[in-house]
Amino acid sequence: MYKLEELQKRIFTENKDKWLEACSKDYLLKEKTNVKNVKNAIILPLKKIDSTTYNGKYVGGVCDENFNFLSGLIRNKDRFINYSCCDSYEVSKEEITYYDEKVIFGGVIISTFGHLILESLSRLWYVVENKPKCKVAFVVINDNYKSYFDNFFKLLDIDLKKVIYIKKPSKFKEVIIPDETIYAWSNYKEKYHVIYDKICKNIKAKKDKKIYLTRSKFEKQDCFNESYFEDFYQKRGFKIIAPEQYSIEEQIAYIKGADYVVCTLGTLSHLLLFAKPKTKLVILNRAEINPLIPQLIINQAKDLDYYIIDVSFNLLPVNHNHGCFLLGPTKYWKEYLHVINESYQQEEIDMNLKDFAYDYLVKWCETFQIKKRWDYSLTTFDNFDVLNFLSTSLLDKPLRRKDYKNSYKDKEKNYKKEIAQIKEEKEHLEIENRKLKSESEKLKKKVKNITSSKSWKITAPLRKIAKVIRKTYKKRERVERGGE
């Protein structure tokens, strides 16, 4: 972690205050990493319960035999956010398959590569440390199995024959539930490093000390002018690497061996989970976004020597996850070069937007013709945002919203925030309602068990006598009160 004074020399972004605040936080949770052993626990495949976020929210995971939720995927300690699994659901006894064996709950797998390495393996610290002989059970979001899951299990010395994926409600004699070691949008625990240390131990490092990780070879091309940064760093002795063109083991080997890594923010920068401490990392923001907490957790957990720079020339609003990105030598990039005393030729910091504008605009239109991307990526922007993007990129003059106040749009944004808060509250109430219904059903079962028991039937005459006595007593009380 860096103090605020040091961070001032490391953060070069449009919304610098937010980044400084986020980067100065301590994300390490000072609490023990625990393990629960639960007899007759049930593991449920995931069901999507919410479609208001791009990826959805889920129920399922591990519950006890009465369907009380035990474990799933917590991504933020304070909020139930996309991809989270924080509740269970009930099924009939006929739908449950029983297995007379002990298993370890390996967790919820998000099949996207970046999410997999960031958080989906976080419970496997227990397997690494204890080398148990029992099977490891996972649930996969959308049943989206990827072959690279196996690569990581092998690197963790987990026998693939012992890996099982739960596709129907399954009850086990006992389920071992290790704690998650990361909540990707809020905190991490000390044992978070265990799985990455183990993987790196099984990989021989490459000899290249300075590498640039590029997106320019992606099958679905979304970055314009990344060649600018490839050329800049290649001239300074960096090897240009497109990670997807290498095996998982080779990708890790390059990261493990490097002393200095440059890449855009996202999955590529998440690969630094396999870096050694003090590795220098230069993160290039391809979109003007708020701080990405998962990356800041990685930076702290791996003790990286990092810099963050906005290099976005995006002419129109764009979301970090979905869109197209125009990169280049922004004023923040030039400021960074000045602070680190990097020498360069004038032509190395020049850029003609006209060379890229048409292709960029065509790609932007193609990208957001897809309704789902529009719905979840652009509906939070308004006309001011469009003007601000254009003014920043073309005139190098960022605008202040308060100077262009539009009462209708401001009210609309406030309404959207209120609606979002109401939806979030509704989700919490629905979860609470499901829990109360579950408790109600349990109480009804208890009452039914009591009223159908032999002791209840045997004592029926006594209860009748007691009822008569109570009525007689109350009648006498009323007569006495009337006499007074």
Short mmCIF file of C-alpha atoms in Angstrom, two decimals:
data_model
loop_
_atom_site.label_atom_id
_atom_site.label_comp_id
_atom_site.label_asym_id
_atom_site.label_seq_id
_atom_site.Cartn_x
_atom_site.Cartn_y
_atom_site.Cartn_z
CA MET A 1 0.00 0.00 0.00
CA TYR A 2 1.12 3.54 -0.79
CA LYS A 3 0.47 6.70 1.17
CA LEU A 4 -1.54 9.48 -0.45
CA GLU A 5 1.56 11.58 -1.19
CA GLU A 6 3.17 8.70 -3.11
CA LEU A 7 -0.07 7.88 -4.94
CA GLN A 8 -0.20 11.42 -6.34
CA LYS A 9 2.82 10.41 -8.46
CA ARG A 10 1.24 7.13 -9.56
CA ILE A 11 -2.33 8.00 -10.56
CA PHE A 12 -2.92 9.92 -13.80
CA THR A 13 -6.67 9.82 -14.42
CA GLU A 14 -9.64 12.08 -15.16
CA ASN A 15 -11.41 11.28 -11.88
CA LYS A 16 -8.21 11.31 -9.86
CA ASP A 17 -9.78 11.98 -6.44
CA LYS A 18 -11.86 8.79 -6.64
CA TRP A 19 -8.84 6.75 -7.68
CA LEU A 20 -6.70 8.21 -4.92
CA GLU A 21 -9.33 7.45 -2.32
CA ALA A 22 -9.76 3.87 -3.56
CA CYS A 23 -6.04 3.18 -3.91
CA SER A 24 -5.30 4.39 -0.38
CA LYS A 25 -7.73 1.89 1.22
CA ASP A 26 -6.61 -1.29 2.96
CA TYR A 27 -8.51 -4.20 1.37
CA LEU A 28 -7.08 -6.95 3.61
CA LEU A 29 -9.68 -8.42 5.98
CA LYS A 30 -8.21 -9.00 9.42
CA GLU A 31 -10.21 -12.12 10.15
CA LYS A 32 -9.54 -15.85 10.23
CA THR A 33 -10.16 -18.04 7.20
CA ASN A 34 -12.45 -20.81 8.45
CA VAL A 35 -13.82 -24.19 7.39
CA LYS A 36 -17.30 -25.60 8.11
CA ASN A 37 -18.22 -29.28 8.10
CA VAL A 38 -21.94 -29.86 7.52
CA LYS A 39 -23.63 -33.26 7.69
CA ASN A 40 -26.31 -34.11 5.09
CA ALA A 41 -25.78 -30.83 3.23
CA ILE A 42 -27.27 -30.23 -0.21
CA ILE A 43 -25.49 -28.61 -3.17
CA LEU A 44 -27.88 -26.93 -5.61
CA PRO A 45 -27.11 -25.91 -9.20
CA LEU A 46 -27.55 -22.19 -9.79
CA LYS A 47 -30.75 -20.48 -10.91
CA LYS A 48 -30.85 -16.91 -12.18
CA ILE A 49 -33.29 -14.77 -10.17
CA ASP A 50 -32.54 -11.30 -11.52
CA SER A 51 -32.03 -9.89 -14.98
CA THR A 52 -31.65 -6.19 -14.15
CA THR A 53 -27.86 -6.55 -14.21
CA TYR A 54 -25.94 -7.67 -17.29
CA ASN A 55 -24.83 -10.95 -15.75
CA GLY A 56 -27.73 -11.61 -13.36
CA LYS A 57 -27.92 -12.72 -9.73
CA TYR A 58 -28.32 -16.30 -8.59
CA VAL A 59 -29.63 -18.68 -5.94
CA GLY A 60 -28.24 -22.13 -5.21
CA GLY A 61 -24.91 -23.22 -3.75
CA VAL A 62 -24.77 -25.12 -0.45
CA CYS A 63 -27.66 -25.40 2.01
CA ASP A 64 -28.53 -27.68 4.92
CA GLU A 65 -31.15 -30.43 4.62
CA ASN A 66 -33.86 -27.88 5.52
CA PHE A 67 -32.70 -25.61 2.64
CA ASN A 68 -31.14 -22.97 4.91
CA PHE A 69 -28.47 -21.21 2.82
CA LEU A 70 -24.87 -21.92 3.84
CA SER A 71 -22.51 -20.85 1.08
CA GLY A 72 -22.34 -19.57 -2.51
CA LEU A 73 -20.50 -16.59 -3.97
CA ILE A 74 -20.17 -13.31 -2.09
CA ARG A 75 -18.65 -10.65 -4.33
CA ASN A 76 -19.27 -7.67 -2.10
CA LYS A 77 -19.59 -7.84 1.69
CA ASP A 78 -22.13 -4.99 1.65
CA ARG A 79 -24.28 -5.59 -1.44
CA PHE A 80 -25.88 -8.38 -3.44
CA ILE A 81 -24.39 -7.62 -6.88
CA ASN A 82 -24.17 -9.26 -10.31
CA TYR A 83 -22.92 -12.87 -10.42
CA SER A 84 -23.54 -13.19 -6.64
CA CYS A 85 -25.14 -16.30 -5.13
CA CYS A 86 -26.39 -15.43 -1.65
CA ASP A 87 -29.48 -17.58 -1.13
CA SER A 88 -30.79 -21.12 -1.69
CA TYR A 89 -34.08 -22.50 -3.02
CA GLU A 90 -36.25 -25.50 -2.17
CA VAL A 91 -36.83 -28.64 -4.21
CA SER A 92 -38.85 -31.80 -3.59
CA LYS A 93 -37.20 -34.86 -2.02
CA GLU A 94 -37.69 -36.73 -5.28
CA GLU A 95 -35.44 -34.25 -7.10
CA ILE A 96 -32.49 -34.82 -4.75
CA THR A 97 -29.85 -37.50 -5.38
CA TYR A 98 -28.11 -38.76 -2.25
CA TYR A 99 -24.38 -39.62 -2.20
CA ASP A 100 -22.97 -41.50 0.78
CA GLU A 101 -19.65 -39.66 0.71
CA LYS A 102 -17.82 -36.56 1.89
CA VAL A 103 -17.04 -33.76 -0.60
CA ILE A 104 -15.40 -30.34 -0.52
CA PHE A 105 -17.37 -27.38 -1.86
CA GLY A 106 -14.93 -25.85 -4.36
CA GLY A 107 -17.16 -22.85 -4.98
CA VAL A 108 -19.07 -21.07 -7.74
CA ILE A 109 -17.19 -20.87 -11.04
CA ILE A 110 -17.65 -17.87 -13.33
CA SER A 111 -16.32 -19.27 -16.60
CA THR A 112 -14.99 -15.96 -17.96
CA PHE A 113 -11.19 -16.27 -17.81
CA GLY A 114 -10.58 -13.07 -15.83
CA HIS A 115 -13.20 -13.97 -13.21
CA LEU A 116 -11.92 -17.53 -12.99
CA ILE A 117 -8.38 -16.51 -12.03
CA LEU A 118 -9.57 -13.62 -9.86
CA GLU A 119 -12.16 -15.29 -7.63
CA SER A 120 -13.55 -18.64 -8.74
CA LEU A 121 -10.70 -20.72 -7.31
CA SER A 122 -10.47 -18.90 -3.99
CA ARG A 123 -11.74 -21.77 -1.78
CA LEU A 124 -9.07 -24.16 -3.07
CA TRP A 125 -6.54 -22.91 -0.51
CA TYR A 126 -7.97 -25.69 1.67
CA VAL A 127 -7.22 -28.35 -0.95
CA VAL A 128 -3.68 -27.04 -1.46
CA GLU A 129 -2.92 -26.98 2.25
CA ASN A 130 -4.60 -30.26 3.28
CA LYS A 131 -4.41 -32.48 0.17
CA PRO A 132 -7.68 -34.28 1.03
CA LYS A 133 -8.62 -37.53 -0.71
CA CYS A 134 -12.30 -36.69 -1.20
CA LYS A 135 -13.86 -35.11 -4.31
CA VAL A 136 -14.19 -31.37 -4.94
CA ALA A 137 -17.63 -30.18 -6.07
CA PHE A 138 -18.33 -27.01 -8.05
CA VAL A 139 -21.37 -25.23 -9.45
CA VAL A 140 -20.83 -23.32 -12.70
CA ILE A 141 -22.82 -20.24 -13.68
CA ASN A 142 -24.96 -21.08 -16.74
CA ASP A 143 -23.36 -24.56 -16.84
CA ASN A 144 -20.70 -22.95 -19.01
CA TYR A 145 -17.80 -25.39 -18.65
CA LYS A 146 -14.48 -24.34 -20.22
CA SER A 147 -11.56 -26.65 -20.89
CA TYR A 148 -9.13 -24.26 -19.22
CA PHE A 149 -10.68 -25.12 -15.83
CA ASP A 150 -8.69 -28.37 -16.08
CA ASN A 151 -5.41 -26.50 -16.68
CA PHE A 152 -5.71 -24.76 -13.34
CA PHE A 153 -6.79 -27.89 -11.46
CA LYS A 154 -3.72 -29.71 -12.82
CA LEU A 155 -1.45 -26.81 -11.79
CA LEU A 156 -2.94 -27.08 -8.29
CA ASP A 157 -2.18 -30.84 -8.30
CA ILE A 158 -5.89 -31.70 -8.15
CA ASP A 159 -6.78 -35.05 -9.74
CA LEU A 160 -9.34 -34.30 -12.48
CA LYS A 161 -11.15 -37.54 -11.58
CA LYS A 162 -11.95 -35.94 -8.21
CA VAL A 163 -13.49 -32.80 -9.73
CA ILE A 164 -17.29 -32.91 -10.05
CA TYR A 165 -19.76 -30.35 -11.37
CA ILE A 166 -23.20 -30.28 -9.74
CA LYS A 167 -25.94 -30.22 -12.37
CA LYS A 168 -28.85 -31.46 -10.23
CA PRO A 169 -29.70 -31.13 -6.51
CA SER A 170 -27.27 -33.43 -4.69
CA LYS A 171 -27.18 -34.39 -1.01
CA PHE A 172 -23.94 -35.62 0.56
CA LYS A 173 -23.12 -37.38 3.80
CA GLU A 174 -20.89 -34.41 4.61
CA VAL A 175 -19.82 -31.23 2.83
CA ILE A 176 -16.63 -29.40 3.79
CA ILE A 177 -17.03 -25.65 3.13
CA PRO A 178 -13.78 -23.62 3.11
CA ASP A 179 -14.21 -19.83 3.30
CA GLU A 180 -13.82 -17.71 0.21
CA THR A 181 -10.56 -15.75 0.36
CA ILE A 182 -11.72 -12.87 -1.84
CA TYR A 183 -14.89 -10.80 -2.09
CA ALA A 184 -13.95 -9.30 -5.44
CA TRP A 185 -15.63 -5.93 -4.96
CA SER A 186 -14.71 -5.28 -1.34
CA ASN A 187 -11.98 -7.33 0.41
CA TYR A 188 -9.57 -10.26 0.46
CA LYS A 189 -8.10 -12.53 3.15
CA GLU A 190 -4.51 -13.49 3.94
CA LYS A 191 -4.82 -16.98 2.42
CA TYR A 192 -5.77 -15.51 -0.96
CA HIS A 193 -2.15 -15.93 -2.09
CA VAL A 194 -2.04 -19.71 -1.42
CA ILE A 195 -3.42 -20.92 -4.77
CA TYR A 196 -1.25 -18.52 -6.84
CA ASP A 197 1.88 -19.51 -4.93
CA LYS A 198 1.08 -23.16 -5.62
CA ILE A 199 0.45 -22.59 -9.33
CA CYS A 200 3.64 -20.54 -9.75
CA LYS A 201 5.63 -23.22 -7.94
CA ASN A 202 4.66 -25.63 -10.75
CA ILE A 203 5.71 -23.22 -13.52
CA LYS A 204 9.21 -22.38 -14.75
CA ALA A 205 9.59 -18.63 -15.34
CA LYS A 206 10.43 -17.18 -18.77
CA LYS A 207 13.57 -15.07 -19.09
CA ASP A 208 11.90 -11.96 -20.58
CA LYS A 209 12.02 -9.20 -17.95
CA LYS A 210 10.01 -6.48 -19.74
CA ILE A 211 6.73 -7.39 -21.45
CA TYR A 212 3.77 -5.57 -22.98
CA LEU A 213 0.49 -7.53 -22.97
CA THR A 214 -1.63 -6.54 -25.97
CA ARG A 215 -5.33 -6.87 -26.86
CA SER A 216 -4.61 -6.19 -30.53
CA LYS A 217 -4.74 -9.86 -31.53
CA PHE A 218 -8.12 -10.59 -29.91
CA GLU A 219 -10.54 -12.37 -32.25
CA LYS A 220 -13.19 -9.73 -31.50
CA GLN A 221 -11.15 -6.58 -31.99
CA ASP A 222 -12.28 -3.69 -29.76
CA CYS A 223 -9.20 -1.44 -29.42
CA PHE A 224 -8.07 1.14 -31.97
CA ASN A 225 -4.49 2.44 -32.05
CA GLU A 226 -3.04 0.11 -29.42
CA SER A 227 -0.16 -0.20 -31.90
CA TYR A 228 0.94 3.22 -30.60
CA PHE A 229 1.79 1.73 -27.20
CA GLU A 230 3.20 -1.48 -28.71
CA ASP A 231 5.63 0.62 -30.77
CA PHE A 232 6.49 2.90 -27.86
CA TYR A 233 7.42 0.03 -25.56
CA GLN A 234 9.01 -2.17 -28.22
CA LYS A 235 11.51 0.61 -28.88
CA ARG A 236 12.36 0.45 -25.16
CA GLY A 237 13.15 -3.24 -25.13
CA PHE A 238 9.76 -4.74 -24.25
CA LYS A 239 8.56 -8.02 -25.73
CA ILE A 240 5.02 -7.69 -27.16
CA ILE A 241 2.86 -10.63 -26.10
CA ALA A 242 -0.72 -11.53 -27.04
CA PRO A 243 -1.47 -13.89 -24.10
CA GLU A 244 -4.34 -15.76 -25.81
CA GLN A 245 -1.83 -17.07 -28.37
CA TYR A 246 0.02 -18.97 -25.65
CA SER A 247 -0.93 -21.85 -23.39
CA ILE A 248 -2.10 -21.11 -19.84
CA GLU A 249 1.24 -22.37 -18.54
CA GLU A 250 3.22 -20.10 -20.89
CA GLN A 251 1.13 -17.06 -19.96
CA ILE A 252 1.87 -17.65 -16.30
CA ALA A 253 5.56 -18.27 -17.07
CA TYR A 254 5.85 -14.87 -18.80
CA ILE A 255 4.19 -13.08 -15.87
CA LYS A 256 6.23 -14.96 -13.27
CA GLY A 257 9.51 -14.08 -14.96
CA ALA A 258 8.77 -10.40 -15.66
CA ASP A 259 10.09 -7.46 -13.65
CA TYR A 260 8.09 -4.89 -15.63
CA VAL A 261 4.64 -5.35 -17.23
CA VAL A 262 2.50 -2.89 -19.23
CA CYS A 263 -1.11 -3.64 -20.24
CA THR A 264 -4.65 -2.28 -20.39
CA LEU A 265 -6.96 -2.59 -17.38
CA GLY A 266 -8.98 -5.81 -17.26
CA THR A 267 -8.24 -9.51 -17.66
CA LEU A 268 -4.69 -8.76 -18.79
CA SER A 269 -3.89 -6.82 -15.63
CA HIS A 270 -5.55 -9.59 -13.55
CA LEU A 271 -2.80 -11.92 -14.82
CA LEU A 272 -0.48 -10.13 -12.40
CA LEU A 273 -1.87 -12.50 -9.77
CA PHE A 274 1.00 -14.72 -10.95
CA ALA A 275 3.66 -12.00 -10.63
CA LYS A 276 6.33 -11.84 -7.99
CA PRO A 277 6.15 -9.09 -5.33
CA LYS A 278 7.39 -5.63 -6.37
CA THR A 279 6.81 -6.29 -10.08
CA LYS A 280 6.37 -2.95 -11.83
CA LEU A 281 2.94 -2.68 -13.47
CA VAL A 282 1.76 0.14 -15.73
CA ILE A 283 -2.03 -0.06 -16.19
CA LEU A 284 -3.52 1.76 -19.19
CA ASN A 285 -7.21 2.68 -18.75
CA ARG A 286 -8.97 2.07 -22.08
CA ALA A 287 -12.11 3.80 -20.79
CA GLU A 288 -12.71 6.63 -18.35
CA ILE A 289 -14.10 4.61 -15.44
CA ASN A 290 -14.37 4.63 -11.69
CA PRO A 291 -11.75 2.65 -9.74
CA LEU A 292 -11.85 -1.08 -10.47
CA ILE A 293 -11.71 -2.57 -6.97
CA PRO A 294 -10.74 -6.12 -8.03
CA GLN A 295 -7.54 -4.79 -9.63
CA LEU A 296 -6.73 -2.68 -6.58
CA ILE A 297 -7.09 -5.81 -4.44
CA ILE A 298 -4.62 -7.60 -6.74
CA ASN A 299 -2.21 -4.66 -6.56
CA GLN A 300 -2.21 -4.79 -2.77
CA ALA A 301 -2.28 -8.58 -2.36
CA LYS A 302 0.70 -9.02 -4.72
CA ASP A 303 2.52 -5.90 -3.47
CA LEU A 304 2.88 -4.50 -7.00
CA ASP A 305 4.80 -1.36 -7.94
CA TYR A 306 1.94 0.09 -10.00
CA TYR A 307 0.94 3.16 -12.04
CA ILE A 308 -2.51 3.89 -13.49
CA ILE A 309 -2.93 6.12 -16.57
CA ASP A 310 -5.98 7.17 -18.61
CA VAL A 311 -5.12 6.71 -22.30
CA SER A 312 -8.68 6.92 -23.63
CA PHE A 313 -9.54 9.06 -26.66
CA ASN A 314 -13.09 7.65 -26.81
CA LEU A 315 -15.28 10.02 -28.79
CA LEU A 316 -18.54 8.62 -27.43
CA PRO A 317 -19.74 7.09 -24.16
CA VAL A 318 -18.54 3.55 -23.59
CA ASN A 319 -18.60 0.94 -20.83
CA HIS A 320 -15.41 -0.74 -19.61
CA ASN A 321 -16.86 -4.22 -20.27
CA HIS A 322 -18.69 -3.66 -23.55
CA GLY A 323 -17.67 -1.30 -26.27
CA CYS A 324 -14.84 -0.17 -28.50
CA PHE A 325 -11.89 1.88 -27.34
CA LEU A 326 -9.69 4.48 -29.00
CA LEU A 327 -6.29 4.72 -27.32
CA GLY A 328 -3.49 7.23 -27.62
CA PRO A 329 -1.09 9.70 -25.97
CA THR A 330 -3.49 11.69 -23.77
CA LYS A 331 -2.45 14.56 -21.53
CA TYR A 332 -2.38 12.06 -18.65
CA TRP A 333 0.06 9.87 -20.58
CA LYS A 334 2.31 12.87 -21.22
CA GLU A 335 2.10 13.85 -17.56
CA TYR A 336 3.12 10.32 -16.56
CA LEU A 337 6.14 10.37 -18.89
CA HIS A 338 7.21 13.69 -17.40
CA VAL A 339 6.91 12.44 -13.79
CA ILE A 340 8.98 9.29 -14.44
CA ASN A 341 11.53 11.27 -16.51
CA GLU A 342 11.02 9.12 -19.63
CA SER A 343 12.73 10.62 -22.66
CA TYR A 344 10.95 10.57 -26.05
CA GLN A 345 10.86 12.18 -29.47
CA GLN A 346 8.06 14.67 -30.27
CA GLU A 347 6.61 12.36 -32.93
CA GLU A 348 6.22 9.69 -30.23
CA ILE A 349 3.53 11.71 -28.46
CA ASP A 350 1.67 13.00 -31.53
CA MET A 351 -1.64 11.56 -32.73
CA ASN A 352 -4.00 12.51 -35.55
CA LEU A 353 -7.56 11.61 -34.49
CA LYS A 354 -8.74 11.82 -38.09
CA ASP A 355 -6.77 8.65 -38.85
CA PHE A 356 -9.03 6.63 -36.53
CA ALA A 357 -12.30 8.54 -36.09
CA TYR A 358 -14.32 6.98 -38.94
CA ASP A 359 -13.43 3.36 -38.17
CA TYR A 360 -13.98 3.99 -34.48
CA LEU A 361 -17.47 5.47 -35.03
CA VAL A 362 -18.50 2.59 -37.31
CA LYS A 363 -17.36 0.07 -34.69
CA TRP A 364 -19.17 1.99 -31.93
CA CYS A 365 -22.43 1.85 -33.90
CA GLU A 366 -22.02 -1.87 -34.61
CA THR A 367 -21.29 -2.55 -30.95
CA PHE A 368 -24.32 -0.79 -29.50
CA GLN A 369 -26.83 -1.97 -32.06
CA ILE A 370 -26.88 -5.04 -29.84
CA LYS A 371 -29.79 -4.20 -27.54
CA LYS A 372 -28.44 -5.94 -24.43
CA ARG A 373 -25.22 -3.90 -24.60
CA TRP A 374 -27.22 -0.72 -25.06
CA ASP A 375 -29.50 -1.53 -22.12
CA TYR A 376 -26.72 -2.31 -19.67
CA SER A 377 -23.93 -0.05 -20.88
CA LEU A 378 -25.30 3.21 -22.25
CA THR A 379 -28.62 3.97 -20.54
CA THR A 380 -26.79 5.64 -17.64
CA PHE A 381 -25.33 8.27 -20.01
CA ASP A 382 -27.14 11.39 -21.27
CA ASN A 383 -26.57 14.20 -23.79
CA PHE A 384 -24.14 15.97 -21.49
CA ASP A 385 -21.96 12.84 -21.41
CA VAL A 386 -21.86 12.73 -25.21
CA LEU A 387 -20.82 16.41 -25.35
CA ASN A 388 -18.21 15.87 -22.65
CA PHE A 389 -16.65 12.86 -24.41
CA LEU A 390 -16.38 14.83 -27.65
CA SER A 391 -15.08 17.97 -25.95
CA THR A 392 -12.46 16.02 -24.00
CA SER A 393 -11.21 14.02 -26.98
CA LEU A 394 -11.37 16.68 -29.71
CA LEU A 395 -10.72 19.90 -27.78
CA ASP A 396 -8.94 18.57 -24.68
CA LYS A 397 -11.53 20.47 -22.60
CA PRO A 398 -13.38 18.31 -20.05
CA LEU A 399 -16.70 19.88 -19.02
CA ARG A 400 -18.34 20.16 -15.60
CA ARG A 401 -21.90 18.92 -15.39
CA LYS A 402 -22.98 21.69 -13.02
CA ASP A 403 -22.09 24.26 -15.72
CA TYR A 404 -24.48 22.54 -18.16
CA LYS A 405 -27.27 21.70 -15.77
CA ASN A 406 -30.36 20.27 -17.41
CA SER A 407 -33.15 20.02 -14.86
CA TYR A 408 -35.06 17.36 -16.80
CA LYS A 409 -32.02 15.13 -17.28
CA ASP A 410 -30.83 15.65 -13.70
CA LYS A 411 -34.27 14.68 -12.41
CA GLU A 412 -34.28 11.66 -14.72
CA LYS A 413 -30.90 10.55 -13.35
CA ASN A 414 -32.16 10.95 -9.80
CA TYR A 415 -35.25 8.91 -10.67
CA LYS A 416 -33.02 6.18 -12.09
CA LYS A 417 -30.99 6.13 -8.88
CA GLU A 418 -34.18 5.94 -6.81
CA ILE A 419 -35.50 3.12 -9.00
CA ALA A 420 -32.19 1.24 -8.65
CA GLN A 421 -32.35 1.64 -4.84
CA ILE A 422 -35.97 0.43 -4.79
CA LYS A 423 -35.02 -2.60 -6.91
CA GLU A 424 -32.14 -3.41 -4.57
CA GLU A 425 -34.43 -3.08 -1.53
CA LYS A 426 -37.01 -5.28 -3.29
CA GLU A 427 -34.37 -7.97 -3.84
CA HIS A 428 -33.41 -7.92 -0.15
CA LEU A 429 -37.10 -8.16 0.83
CA GLU A 430 -37.64 -11.05 -1.58
CA ILE A 431 -34.69 -12.92 -0.06
CA GLU A 432 -36.05 -12.23 3.44
CA ASN A 433 -39.52 -13.31 2.31
CA ARG A 434 -38.16 -16.62 1.01
CA LYS A 435 -36.40 -17.19 4.33
CA LEU A 436 -39.58 -16.41 6.31
CA LYS A 437 -41.63 -18.72 4.08
CA SER A 438 -39.06 -21.44 4.63
CA GLU A 439 -39.21 -20.93 8.41
CA SER A 440 -43.04 -20.91 8.26
CA GLU A 441 -43.06 -24.23 6.42
CA LYS A 442 -40.70 -25.72 9.01
CA LEU A 443 -42.95 -24.56 11.86
CA LYS A 444 -46.01 -26.01 10.11
CA LYS A 445 -44.19 -29.32 9.79
CA LYS A 446 -43.31 -29.25 13.49
CA VAL A 447 -46.93 -28.54 14.43
CA LYS A 448 -48.10 -31.35 12.15
CA ASN A 449 -45.58 -33.74 13.69
CA ILE A 450 -46.73 -32.80 17.19
CA THR A 451 -50.48 -33.10 16.45
CA SER A 452 -50.02 -36.48 14.78
CA SER A 453 -47.81 -37.91 17.54
CA LYS A 454 -48.99 -40.62 19.96
CA SER A 455 -48.39 -38.42 23.03
CA TRP A 456 -50.63 -35.70 21.59
CA LYS A 457 -53.43 -38.20 20.92
CA ILE A 458 -53.06 -39.85 24.36
CA THR A 459 -53.27 -36.51 26.18
CA ALA A 460 -56.34 -35.36 24.22
CA PRO A 461 -58.78 -36.15 27.12
CA LEU A 462 -56.60 -34.16 29.54
CA ARG A 463 -56.66 -31.14 27.22
CA LYS A 464 -60.47 -31.35 27.03
CA ILE A 465 -60.73 -31.44 30.84
CA ALA A 466 -58.31 -28.50 31.08
CA LYS A 467 -60.43 -26.57 28.58
CA VAL A 468 -63.59 -27.17 30.66
CA ILE A 469 -61.80 -26.10 33.84
CA ARG A 470 -60.59 -22.88 32.16
CA LYS A 471 -64.13 -22.06 31.00
CA THR A 472 -65.57 -22.77 34.48
CA TYR A 473 -62.91 -20.63 36.13
CA LYS A 474 -63.52 -17.70 33.76
CA LYS A 475 -67.31 -17.99 34.31
CA ARG A 476 -66.84 -17.91 38.09
CA GLU A 477 -64.59 -14.82 37.78
CA ARG A 478 -67.27 -12.99 35.78
CA VAL A 479 -69.96 -13.89 38.40
CA GLU A 480 -67.75 -12.71 41.27
CA ARG A 481 -66.95 -9.42 39.48
CA GLY A 482 -70.70 -8.90 38.90
CA GLY A 483 -71.40 -9.51 42.63
CA GLU A 484 -68.97 -6.78 43.57
#
